[in-house]
Coordinates of C-alpha atoms in Angstrom, one line a residue:
X1 CA -82.7 45.8 17.6
X2 CA -80.5 44.7 14.6
X3 CA -79.8 41.4 16.3
X4 CA -83.4 40.3 16.8
X5 CA -82.9 37.4 14.4
X6 CA -80.1 36.3 16.7
X7 CA -82.3 36.3 19.7
X8 CA -82.3 39.8 21.1
X9 CA -85.7 40.8 22.4
X10 CA -84.9 44.5 23.1
X11 CA -87.5 47.0 22.1
X12 CA -87.0 50.7 22.8
X13 CA -86.8 54.2 21.4
X14 CA -84.9 54.7 18.2
X15 CA -82.7 57.3 19.8
X16 CA -81.3 54.5 22.2
X17 CA -80.8 51.9 19.5
X18 CA -77.2 53.0 18.8
X19 CA -76.2 52.6 22.5
X20 CA -78.0 49.3 22.8
X21 CA -76.4 47.9 19.6
X22 CA -72.9 48.7 21.1
X23 CA -73.7 46.6 24.1
X24 CA -76.3 44.1 22.9
X25 CA -75.3 40.6 24.1
X26 CA -76.4 39.2 20.8
X27 CA -74.0 41.3 18.7
X28 CA -71.1 39.4 17.0
X29 CA -67.7 39.9 18.8
X30 CA -64.3 38.4 18.2
X31 CA -62.3 36.5 20.8
X32 CA -59.1 38.6 21.4
X33 CA -57.0 35.5 22.0
X34 CA -58.0 33.1 19.2
X35 CA -60.0 35.3 16.7
X36 CA -63.1 33.1 16.7
X37 CA -66.5 35.0 16.2
X38 CA -69.4 34.5 18.5
X39 CA -72.2 36.4 20.2
X40 CA -71.2 38.7 23.1
X41 CA -73.2 36.5 25.5
X42 CA -70.9 33.5 24.6
X43 CA -67.6 35.3 25.0
X44 CA -67.0 35.0 28.8
X45 CA -67.6 31.2 28.8
X46 CA -65.6 30.8 25.7
X47 CA -62.6 32.8 27.1
X48 CA -62.8 30.8 30.5
X49 CA -63.4 27.2 29.2
X50 CA -63.4 26.8 25.5
X51 CA -60.8 29.1 23.9
X52 CA -57.8 27.1 22.7
X53 CA -55.5 30.0 23.4
X54 CA -56.8 30.7 26.9
X55 CA -53.7 30.7 29.3
X56 CA -53.5 27.9 31.7
X57 CA -50.7 27.4 34.3
X58 CA -48.4 24.5 33.5
X59 CA -48.8 22.0 36.4
X60 CA -45.0 21.6 36.7
X61 CA -43.4 25.0 36.1
X62 CA -46.6 27.2 36.6
X63 CA -45.9 29.2 33.5
X64 CA -49.0 30.3 31.6
X65 CA -49.3 28.4 28.4
X66 CA -52.0 28.5 25.7
X67 CA -54.4 25.6 26.5
X68 CA -54.0 24.0 23.0
X69 CA -50.2 24.1 23.4
X70 CA -50.0 22.6 27.0
X71 CA -49.4 19.0 25.9
X72 CA -46.5 20.1 23.6
X73 CA -45.1 22.4 26.3
X74 CA -45.1 19.6 28.9
X75 CA -43.6 17.0 26.6
X76 CA -41.0 19.2 24.8
X77 CA -40.4 22.5 26.5
X78 CA -41.0 22.4 30.2
X79 CA -37.9 22.0 32.3
X80 CA -39.7 20.9 35.3
X81 CA -41.9 18.1 33.8
X82 CA -40.8 14.6 34.8
X83 CA -39.1 12.7 31.9
X84 CA -38.1 9.1 31.5
X85 CA -34.5 8.3 30.6
X86 CA -34.4 8.1 26.7
X87 CA -32.0 5.1 27.1
X88 CA -34.7 3.1 28.8
X89 CA -32.6 2.3 31.9
X90 CA -35.7 2.2 34.1
X91 CA -34.7 5.1 36.4
X92 CA -37.5 7.1 38.0
X93 CA -38.9 10.0 35.9
X94 CA -36.9 13.2 36.6
X95 CA -36.8 16.9 35.7
X96 CA -34.7 18.0 32.7
X97 CA -31.7 19.2 34.8
X98 CA -31.6 15.9 36.6
X99 CA -31.9 14.0 33.3
X100 CA -29.0 16.0 31.9
X101 CA -26.9 15.0 34.9
X102 CA -28.1 11.4 34.6
X103 CA -27.1 11.2 31.0
X104 CA -23.8 13.1 31.3
X105 CA -20.7 11.3 29.9
X106 CA -18.6 12.6 32.9
X107 CA -20.3 12.2 36.3
X108 CA -23.5 10.7 34.9
X109 CA -25.1 7.5 36.3
X110 CA -27.2 6.1 33.6
X111 CA -26.0 2.5 33.0
X112 CA -27.1 2.6 29.4
X113 CA -25.2 5.7 28.2
X114 CA -22.8 4.9 25.5
X115 CA -19.2 5.8 26.3
X116 CA -15.8 5.5 24.7
X117 CA -13.1 3.7 26.7
X118 CA -11.0 6.3 28.7
X119 CA -8.0 4.8 26.9
X120 CA -9.4 6.0 23.5
X121 CA -6.6 8.7 23.3
X122 CA -4.1 5.9 23.4
X123 CA -5.8 3.9 20.7
X124 CA -8.6 1.7 22.3
X125 CA -11.6 1.7 20.1
X126 CA -14.0 0.2 22.6
X127 CA -17.5 1.9 22.8
X128 CA -20.0 0.5 25.1
X129 CA -22.5 1.1 27.9
X130 CA -21.4 2.8 31.1
X131 CA -22.3 -0.5 33.0
X132 CA -19.8 -2.3 30.9
X133 CA -16.8 0.0 31.1
X134 CA -15.5 -1.4 34.4
X135 CA -15.5 -4.9 33.0
X136 CA -13.8 -3.7 29.9
X137 CA -11.1 -1.9 31.8
X138 CA -10.5 -5.0 34.0
X139 CA -10.5 -7.5 31.0
X140 CA -8.1 -5.2 28.8
X141 CA -5.8 -4.0 31.6
X142 CA -2.7 -5.4 29.8
X143 CA -3.8 -4.1 26.5
X144 CA -4.3 -0.6 27.9
X145 CA -0.9 -0.7 29.6
X146 CA 0.7 -1.7 26.2
X147 CA -1.1 1.2 24.5
X148 CA 0.2 3.6 27.1
X149 CA 3.7 2.2 26.8
X150 CA 3.7 2.5 23.0
X151 CA 2.7 6.2 23.3
X152 CA 5.4 6.8 25.9
X153 CA 8.0 5.2 23.7
X154 CA 6.9 7.3 20.7
X155 CA 7.0 10.5 22.8
X156 CA 10.4 9.6 24.1
X157 CA 11.7 9.0 20.5
X158 CA 10.3 12.4 19.4
X159 CA 12.1 14.2 22.2
X160 CA 15.5 12.6 21.5

């Protein structure tokens, strides 16, 4: 056999050499997934346990992902993987859809999301955390009423 130096011990008639060579477990083959070269006898184990491109199901979304890309998939792409709030509010880890709702400007509940004052259209320049908005509104109630009154007067003057 042409692969005797690689470990093949086959000995047989010359007329069977071509058939043997095509199926010899010591012949060099290439992994179809990653392109690595190895002996045929190593291919199955490589494909099942070692190949960096072998598909593995994501533990969260069950999508098949190449093994070497699993960490990046879970941390960046998987919509089902639990994520911490990027604002560091200490909420429990949540899926991406829940995190999007948590961080939403309107209807969100993250106390550390930065928001503009709801009176911004009238001229209030306050920007602060969601947890501080109620206090700001209470503390600047008169100021916000003045801003609205000024806008109302200006609109009234424009219509006259």
